[in-house]
mmCIF file of C-alpha atoms in Angstrom:
data_model
loop_
_atom_site.group_PDB
_atom_site.id
_atom_site.type_symbol
_atom_site.label_atom_id
_atom_site.label_comp_id
_atom_site.label_asym_id
_atom_site.label_seq_id
_atom_site.Cartn_x
_atom_site.Cartn_y
_atom_site.Cartn_z
ATOM 1 C CA MET A 1 -0.022 0.022 0.016
ATOM 2 C CA ALA A 2 1.059 3.618 -0.542
ATOM 3 C CA ALA A 3 2.732 5.317 2.663
ATOM 4 C CA ARG A 4 0.170 6.659 5.081
ATOM 5 C CA ALA A 5 0.011 8.956 8.103
ATOM 6 C CA ASP A 6 0.531 7.467 11.511
ATOM 7 C CA PRO A 7 -3.058 6.651 12.697
ATOM 8 C CA LEU A 8 -2.168 4.820 15.584
ATOM 9 C CA HIS A 9 -0.295 7.594 17.119
ATOM 10 C CA ALA A 10 -3.159 9.942 16.384
ATOM 11 C CA GLY A 11 -5.814 7.711 17.971
ATOM 12 C CA ALA A 12 -3.655 7.210 21.061
ATOM 13 C CA THR A 13 -3.122 10.956 21.448
ATOM 14 C CA LEU A 14 -6.871 11.443 21.123
ATOM 15 C CA ALA A 15 -7.687 8.620 23.488
ATOM 16 C CA ALA A 16 -5.226 9.928 26.166
ATOM 17 C CA THR A 17 -7.060 13.411 26.337
ATOM 18 C CA GLU A 18 -10.530 12.598 25.613
ATOM 19 C CA GLU A 19 -11.786 14.956 28.242
ATOM 20 C CA ARG A 20 -9.839 17.955 26.840
ATOM 21 C CA ALA A 21 -10.947 16.809 23.256
ATOM 22 C CA GLY A 22 -14.716 17.071 23.938
ATOM 23 C CA ILE A 23 -15.301 13.332 24.709
ATOM 24 C CA HIS A 24 -17.929 13.661 27.446
ATOM 25 C CA GLN A 25 -20.636 11.356 26.276
ATOM 26 C CA GLY A 26 -20.474 7.737 25.466
ATOM 27 C CA ILE A 27 -22.557 4.434 25.549
ATOM 28 C CA LYS A 28 -21.601 1.104 26.748
ATOM 29 C CA VAL A 29 -22.690 -2.225 24.627
ATOM 30 C CA SER A 30 -21.591 -5.628 25.280
ATOM 31 C CA GLY A 31 -19.000 -4.302 27.603
ATOM 32 C CA HIS A 32 -17.662 -1.985 24.994
ATOM 33 C CA ARG A 33 -17.670 1.833 25.078
ATOM 34 C CA LEU A 34 -18.537 3.977 22.122
ATOM 35 C CA ASN A 35 -17.434 7.518 22.643
ATOM 36 C CA LEU A 36 -19.212 10.518 21.030
ATOM 37 C CA LEU A 37 -17.480 13.805 20.446
ATOM 38 C CA SER A 38 -19.708 16.333 22.139
ATOM 39 C CA ASP A 39 -18.003 19.688 21.685
ATOM 40 C CA PRO A 40 -15.530 19.955 18.525
ATOM 41 C CA ALA A 41 -15.025 23.578 19.514
ATOM 42 C CA LEU A 42 -12.691 22.743 22.342
ATOM 43 C CA PRO A 43 -9.138 24.072 21.804
ATOM 44 C CA ALA A 44 -7.411 20.965 22.890
ATOM 45 C CA ALA A 45 -4.144 20.201 20.916
ATOM 46 C CA SER A 46 -5.290 16.565 20.445
ATOM 47 C CA HIS A 47 -8.632 17.877 18.980
ATOM 48 C CA ARG A 48 -6.707 19.999 16.572
ATOM 49 C CA GLN A 49 -4.712 17.175 15.351
ATOM 50 C CA PHE A 50 -8.140 15.171 14.930
ATOM 51 C CA GLU A 51 -9.717 17.783 12.984
ATOM 52 C CA ALA A 52 -6.643 18.100 10.745
ATOM 53 C CA LEU A 53 -6.822 14.515 9.987
ATOM 54 C CA PHE A 54 -10.577 15.022 9.185
ATOM 55 C CA ARG A 55 -9.625 17.918 6.993
ATOM 56 C CA ARG A 56 -6.789 16.054 5.151
ATOM 57 C CA HIS A 57 -8.591 12.730 4.582
ATOM 58 C CA LEU A 58 -12.334 13.175 4.507
ATOM 59 C CA SER A 59 -13.490 16.782 4.242
ATOM 60 C CA ALA A 60 -14.936 18.098 1.117
ATOM 61 C CA GLY A 61 -13.675 21.513 1.813
ATOM 62 C CA GLU A 62 -13.512 24.215 4.351
ATOM 63 C CA ASN A 63 -17.047 25.532 3.593
ATOM 64 C CA ALA A 64 -18.416 22.175 2.607
ATOM 65 C CA ASP A 65 -18.563 20.396 5.932
ATOM 66 C CA HIS A 66 -17.309 20.662 9.563
ATOM 67 C CA LEU A 67 -17.391 18.547 12.607
ATOM 68 C CA ALA A 68 -20.539 18.944 14.848
ATOM 69 C CA GLY A 69 -21.167 17.987 18.680
ATOM 70 C CA CYS A 70 -23.485 15.312 19.674
ATOM 71 C CA THR A 71 -26.252 16.581 21.773
ATOM 72 C CA VAL A 72 -27.884 14.703 24.687
ATOM 73 C CA GLU A 73 -30.702 13.868 22.135
ATOM 74 C CA GLU A 74 -28.331 12.543 19.620
ATOM 75 C CA SER A 75 -26.444 10.436 22.115
ATOM 76 C CA ALA A 76 -29.810 8.774 22.902
ATOM 77 C CA MET A 77 -30.359 8.267 19.048
ATOM 78 C CA VAL A 78 -26.991 6.565 18.889
ATOM 79 C CA ARG A 79 -27.969 4.335 21.826
ATOM 80 C CA ALA A 80 -31.182 3.391 20.086
ATOM 81 C CA ALA A 81 -29.565 2.733 16.715
ATOM 82 C CA VAL A 82 -26.876 0.325 18.292
ATOM 83 C CA GLU A 83 -29.607 -1.305 20.234
ATOM 84 C CA LEU A 84 -31.521 -1.941 16.803
ATOM 85 C CA MET A 85 -28.451 -3.376 15.455
ATOM 86 C CA LEU A 86 -27.798 -5.749 18.335
ATOM 87 C CA THR A 87 -31.585 -6.700 18.287
ATOM 88 C CA THR A 88 -31.679 -7.312 14.506
ATOM 89 C CA ALA A 89 -28.402 -9.272 13.927
ATOM 90 C CA PRO A 90 -26.786 -9.891 17.361
ATOM 91 C CA GLU A 91 -23.891 -12.125 16.244
ATOM 92 C CA LEU A 92 -23.015 -9.932 13.225
ATOM 93 C CA CYS A 93 -23.323 -6.448 15.125
ATOM 94 C CA SER A 94 -21.676 -7.394 18.355
ATOM 95 C CA GLY A 95 -18.509 -8.348 16.403
ATOM 96 C CA LEU A 96 -18.712 -5.084 14.444
ATOM 97 C CA VAL A 97 -19.088 -2.861 17.622
ATOM 98 C CA ARG A 98 -15.857 -4.041 18.865
ATOM 99 C CA HIS A 99 -13.980 -2.308 16.192
ATOM 100 C CA ALA A 100 -15.411 1.114 16.682
ATOM 101 C CA ARG A 101 -14.359 3.543 19.365
ATOM 102 C CA TYR A 102 -15.558 7.010 18.441
ATOM 103 C CA ILE A 103 -18.821 8.260 16.525
ATOM 104 C CA VAL A 104 -18.424 11.857 15.227
ATOM 105 C CA ALA A 105 -21.102 13.861 13.709
ATOM 106 C CA VAL A 106 -20.652 16.032 10.761
ATOM 107 C CA ASP A 107 -22.806 18.824 9.158
ATOM 108 C CA GLY A 108 -22.588 21.056 6.331
ATOM 109 C CA PRO A 109 -24.151 21.848 2.824
ATOM 110 C CA ASP A 110 -21.937 19.090 1.099
ATOM 111 C CA ALA A 111 -21.371 16.714 4.050
ATOM 112 C CA PHE A 112 -21.308 13.134 3.309
ATOM 113 C CA ASP A 113 -23.812 10.688 4.726
ATOM 114 C CA SER A 114 -21.242 8.644 6.518
ATOM 115 C CA ALA A 115 -17.558 7.836 6.272
ATOM 116 C CA SER A 116 -14.597 6.372 7.791
ATOM 117 C CA THR A 117 -10.930 6.119 6.837
ATOM 118 C CA GLN A 118 -7.919 4.044 7.862
ATOM 119 C CA GLU A 119 -6.030 7.000 8.813
ATOM 120 C CA ILE A 120 -8.379 7.832 11.734
ATOM 121 C CA PRO A 121 -8.863 4.308 13.374
ATOM 122 C CA GLY A 122 -11.988 3.123 15.283
ATOM 123 C CA THR A 123 -13.806 6.488 14.132
ATOM 124 C CA ALA A 124 -17.038 6.579 12.313
ATOM 125 C CA PHE A 125 -18.320 9.881 11.022
ATOM 126 C CA VAL A 126 -21.995 10.433 10.471
ATOM 127 C CA ALA A 127 -24.021 13.258 9.231
ATOM 128 C CA LEU A 128 -26.661 14.705 11.464
ATOM 129 C CA ARG A 129 -29.302 14.327 8.982
ATOM 130 C CA CYS A 130 -28.617 10.536 9.275
ATOM 131 C CA MET A 131 -29.209 10.841 13.040
ATOM 132 C CA ARG A 132 -32.897 11.504 12.840
ATOM 133 C CA THR A 133 -34.303 7.836 13.248
ATOM 134 C CA PRO A 134 -32.554 4.805 14.693
ATOM 135 C CA GLU A 135 -33.187 2.796 11.326
ATOM 136 C CA ARG A 136 -31.133 5.246 9.160
ATOM 137 C CA LEU A 137 -28.538 5.688 11.785
ATOM 138 C CA ALA A 138 -28.081 1.967 12.380
ATOM 139 C CA GLU A 139 -27.745 1.501 8.603
ATOM 140 C CA ALA A 140 -25.005 4.157 8.528
ATOM 141 C CA LEU A 141 -23.165 2.428 11.449
ATOM 142 C CA VAL A 142 -23.296 -1.075 10.166
ATOM 143 C CA HIS A 143 -21.794 0.389 6.994
ATOM 144 C CA GLU A 144 -18.905 2.134 8.702
ATOM 145 C CA PHE A 145 -18.150 -0.426 11.227
ATOM 146 C CA VAL A 146 -17.775 -2.958 8.562
ATOM 147 C CA HIS A 147 -15.059 -0.588 7.023
ATOM 148 C CA LEU A 148 -13.473 -0.246 10.469
ATOM 149 C CA ARG A 149 -13.262 -4.105 10.731
ATOM 150 C CA LEU A 150 -11.488 -4.339 7.467
ATOM 151 C CA TYR A 151 -9.151 -1.485 8.421
ATOM 152 C CA ASP A 152 -8.175 -3.543 11.474
ATOM 153 C CA LEU A 153 -7.698 -6.745 9.403
ATOM 154 C CA GLN A 154 -5.446 -4.744 7.120
ATOM 155 C CA THR A 155 -3.182 -3.680 9.995
ATOM 156 C CA THR A 156 -2.869 -7.261 11.321
ATOM 157 C CA ARG A 157 -3.140 -9.619 8.307
ATOM 158 C CA SER A 158 -1.726 -9.809 4.673
ATOM 159 C CA ILE A 159 -4.950 -8.609 2.999
ATOM 160 C CA PHE A 160 -2.954 -7.001 0.051
ATOM 161 C CA ALA A 161 0.068 -8.263 -1.716
ATOM 162 C CA PRO A 162 3.280 -6.499 -0.440
ATOM 163 C CA ALA A 163 3.807 -4.343 -3.596
ATOM 164 C CA TYR A 164 0.195 -3.176 -3.641
ATOM 165 C CA ASP A 165 -0.330 0.339 -4.240
ATOM 166 C CA THR A 166 -3.858 1.858 -4.540
ATOM 167 C CA GLU A 167 -2.445 4.706 -6.970
ATOM 168 C CA SER A 168 -1.246 2.086 -9.417
ATOM 169 C CA ALA A 169 -3.638 -0.657 -8.813
ATOM 170 C CA PRO A 170 -5.741 -2.277 -11.607
ATOM 171 C CA THR A 171 -9.365 -0.752 -11.410
ATOM 172 C CA VAL A 172 -12.859 -2.140 -11.922
ATOM 173 C CA ALA A 173 -15.915 -0.428 -13.091
ATOM 174 C CA PRO A 174 -19.062 -0.890 -10.942
ATOM 175 C CA GLU A 175 -22.047 -0.694 -13.193
ATOM 176 C CA TRP A 176 -23.988 1.719 -10.841
ATOM 177 C CA HIS A 177 -21.191 4.285 -11.038
ATOM 178 C CA ARG A 178 -21.037 4.490 -14.787
ATOM 179 C CA ASP A 179 -22.024 8.051 -14.801
ATOM 180 C CA SER A 180 -20.120 9.111 -11.733
ATOM 181 C CA LYS A 181 -17.085 11.329 -11.872
ATOM 182 C CA VAL A 182 -15.272 8.378 -10.415
ATOM 183 C CA SER A 183 -16.404 5.582 -12.499
ATOM 184 C CA ARG A 184 -13.546 3.178 -11.892
ATOM 185 C CA TRP A 185 -12.315 1.907 -8.470
ATOM 186 C CA PRO A 186 -8.943 0.356 -7.605
ATOM 187 C CA VAL A 187 -9.149 -3.165 -6.133
ATOM 188 C CA ASP A 188 -8.797 -2.120 -2.549
ATOM 189 C CA ARG A 189 -11.786 -0.033 -2.700
ATOM 190 C CA ALA A 190 -13.882 -2.569 -4.597
ATOM 191 C CA LEU A 191 -13.013 -5.238 -1.915
ATOM 192 C CA ALA A 192 -14.016 -2.757 0.777
ATOM 193 C CA ALA A 193 -17.267 -2.047 -1.070
ATOM 194 C CA ALA A 194 -18.043 -5.796 -1.607
ATOM 195 C CA HIS A 195 -17.339 -6.524 2.036
ATOM 196 C CA VAL A 196 -19.933 -3.752 2.886
ATOM 197 C CA TYR A 197 -22.600 -4.859 0.483
ATOM 198 C CA VAL A 198 -22.260 -8.476 1.809
ATOM 199 C CA HIS A 199 -23.085 -7.190 5.291
ATOM 200 C CA LEU A 200 -25.814 -4.740 4.076
ATOM 201 C CA ALA A 201 -27.425 -7.598 2.235
ATOM 202 C CA ALA A 202 -27.589 -9.675 5.501
ATOM 203 C CA TRP A 203 -28.686 -6.496 7.538
ATOM 204 C CA PHE A 204 -31.504 -5.676 5.148
ATOM 205 C CA GLU A 205 -32.794 -9.265 4.785
ATOM 206 C CA GLN A 206 -33.241 -9.397 8.306
ATOM 207 C CA ARG A 207 -34.742 -6.046 8.650
ATOM 208 C CA ALA A 208 -37.308 -7.091 5.849
ATOM 209 C CA VAL A 209 -38.062 -10.142 7.974
ATOM 210 C CA ASP A 210 -38.501 -8.001 11.200
ATOM 211 C CA GLY A 211 -41.104 -5.801 9.307
ATOM 212 C CA GLY A 212 -38.746 -3.089 7.832
ATOM 213 C CA GLY A 213 -41.104 -2.906 4.779
ATOM 214 C CA PRO A 214 -40.504 -2.795 1.123
ATOM 215 C CA ASP A 215 -37.633 -0.429 1.325
ATOM 216 C CA ALA A 216 -35.708 -3.018 3.168
ATOM 217 C CA GLU A 217 -36.561 -5.557 0.610
ATOM 218 C CA GLN A 218 -35.441 -3.419 -2.172
ATOM 219 C CA SER A 219 -32.252 -2.486 -0.348
ATOM 220 C CA ALA A 220 -31.424 -6.038 0.290
ATOM 221 C CA GLU A 221 -31.847 -6.994 -3.377
ATOM 222 C CA THR A 222 -29.601 -4.052 -4.427
ATOM 223 C CA ALA A 223 -26.864 -5.039 -1.934
ATOM 224 C CA VAL A 224 -27.041 -8.519 -3.053
ATOM 225 C CA LEU A 225 -26.517 -7.522 -6.819
ATOM 226 C CA ARG A 226 -23.744 -5.072 -6.070
ATOM 227 C CA ALA A 227 -21.810 -7.557 -3.791
ATOM 228 C CA ALA A 228 -22.032 -10.220 -6.388
ATOM 229 C CA SER A 229 -20.720 -7.960 -9.196
ATOM 230 C CA LEU A 230 -17.848 -6.642 -6.964
ATOM 231 C CA LEU A 231 -16.722 -10.061 -5.734
ATOM 232 C CA ASP A 232 -16.683 -11.338 -9.341
ATOM 233 C CA LYS A 233 -14.616 -8.290 -10.382
ATOM 234 C CA VAL A 234 -12.179 -8.347 -7.627
ATOM 235 C CA ALA A 235 -11.597 -12.232 -8.037
ATOM 236 C CA ARG A 236 -10.157 -11.374 -11.483
ATOM 237 C CA HIS A 237 -7.347 -9.426 -9.907
ATOM 238 C CA ALA A 238 -6.874 -11.367 -6.724
ATOM 239 C CA GLN A 239 -3.721 -13.252 -7.803
ATOM 240 C CA GLY A 240 -1.821 -10.109 -8.270
ATOM 241 C CA CYS A 241 -3.260 -7.824 -5.870
ATOM 242 C CA LEU A 242 -4.218 -9.948 -2.603
ATOM 243 C CA GLY A 243 -1.947 -11.285 -0.250
ATOM 244 C CA PRO A 244 -2.551 -14.854 1.229
ATOM 245 C CA ALA A 245 -4.926 -13.630 3.995
ATOM 246 C CA GLY A 246 -6.598 -11.520 1.393
ATOM 247 C CA GLN A 247 -7.251 -14.444 -0.859
ATOM 248 C CA ASP A 248 -8.518 -16.518 1.855
ATOM 249 C CA PHE A 249 -10.831 -13.349 3.027
ATOM 250 C CA LEU A 250 -12.116 -13.035 -0.617
ATOM 251 C CA ARG A 251 -12.969 -16.720 -0.767
ATOM 252 C CA TRP A 252 -14.657 -16.621 2.684
ATOM 253 C CA LEU A 253 -16.653 -13.446 1.661
ATOM 254 C CA THR A 254 -17.936 -15.123 -1.501
ATOM 255 C CA GLN A 255 -18.977 -18.247 0.203
ATOM 256 C CA VAL A 256 -20.846 -16.161 2.905
ATOM 257 C CA HIS A 257 -22.578 -14.162 0.109
ATOM 258 C CA GLU A 258 -23.396 -17.441 -1.728
ATOM 259 C CA GLY A 259 -25.175 -18.862 1.492
ATOM 260 C CA LYS A 260 -22.178 -21.810 1.914
ATOM 261 C CA VAL A 261 -20.932 -20.660 5.259
ATOM 262 C CA GLY A 262 -23.196 -20.179 8.200
ATOM 263 C CA PRO A 263 -26.968 -18.946 8.199
ATOM 264 C CA ARG A 264 -27.319 -15.547 6.709
ATOM 265 C CA PRO A 265 -27.930 -12.756 7.954
ATOM 266 C CA ARG A 266 -26.491 -14.055 11.323
ATOM 267 C CA GLU A 267 -23.312 -15.663 10.010
ATOM 268 C CA ARG A 268 -20.374 -15.618 12.318
ATOM 269 C CA VAL A 269 -17.710 -13.377 10.767
ATOM 270 C CA PRO A 270 -14.151 -12.947 11.754
ATOM 271 C CA SER A 271 -13.229 -10.204 14.488
#
């Protein structure tokens, strides 16, 4: 992979000064604490570093978005969303939650719905507009927590070949991004998206079973089709782009998607 910033140092610095960085709220689930950024305006050195990382790696621009504090009401919404995750898919989501430490709200005219990055480990960024209902927030958290799991796997396992570089890697063309400004994705992005869609298919299938309605059924169908397409495209480049653990991971993910490993959507996934 290409050279990166030192995310572990940044995460440790933030964790060591949570109070001064505005981390005053949190929820405990299954013995794990999720911290919420409640006051991004505090002038702590660690928070300035945190915001600099956000600006460098995720922001669409100074006037496009900004970090926003989580109010008591939004903290309650996070708790309700996590409870919905654990009620809907307990085995799946209890594993995902362990990869998250911080939930940070964003706002602004061009703010994304949700995002995460390997450079800011353990952190899910979610737009305030996605915190209005537990259902919408739970979907966003499942999406980002799945990404956080893969970031952790990349840190500890040979997901990609030693010489893999996202800047020069082969690309694939998702059909649903044909008219997008970024119509081709490098293999690492395609694998990450496939990983998410396999999980979202399981999530929405169970939501539909639980009475989530036709929107959940349609979302499940879309996720299934996109996962299948991306898994096939990544497989064509697996030999040159993925390391031993990455090839095992792709095989496992494909088998889960095809229903060969464990019952979906409550399949047991690697931690």
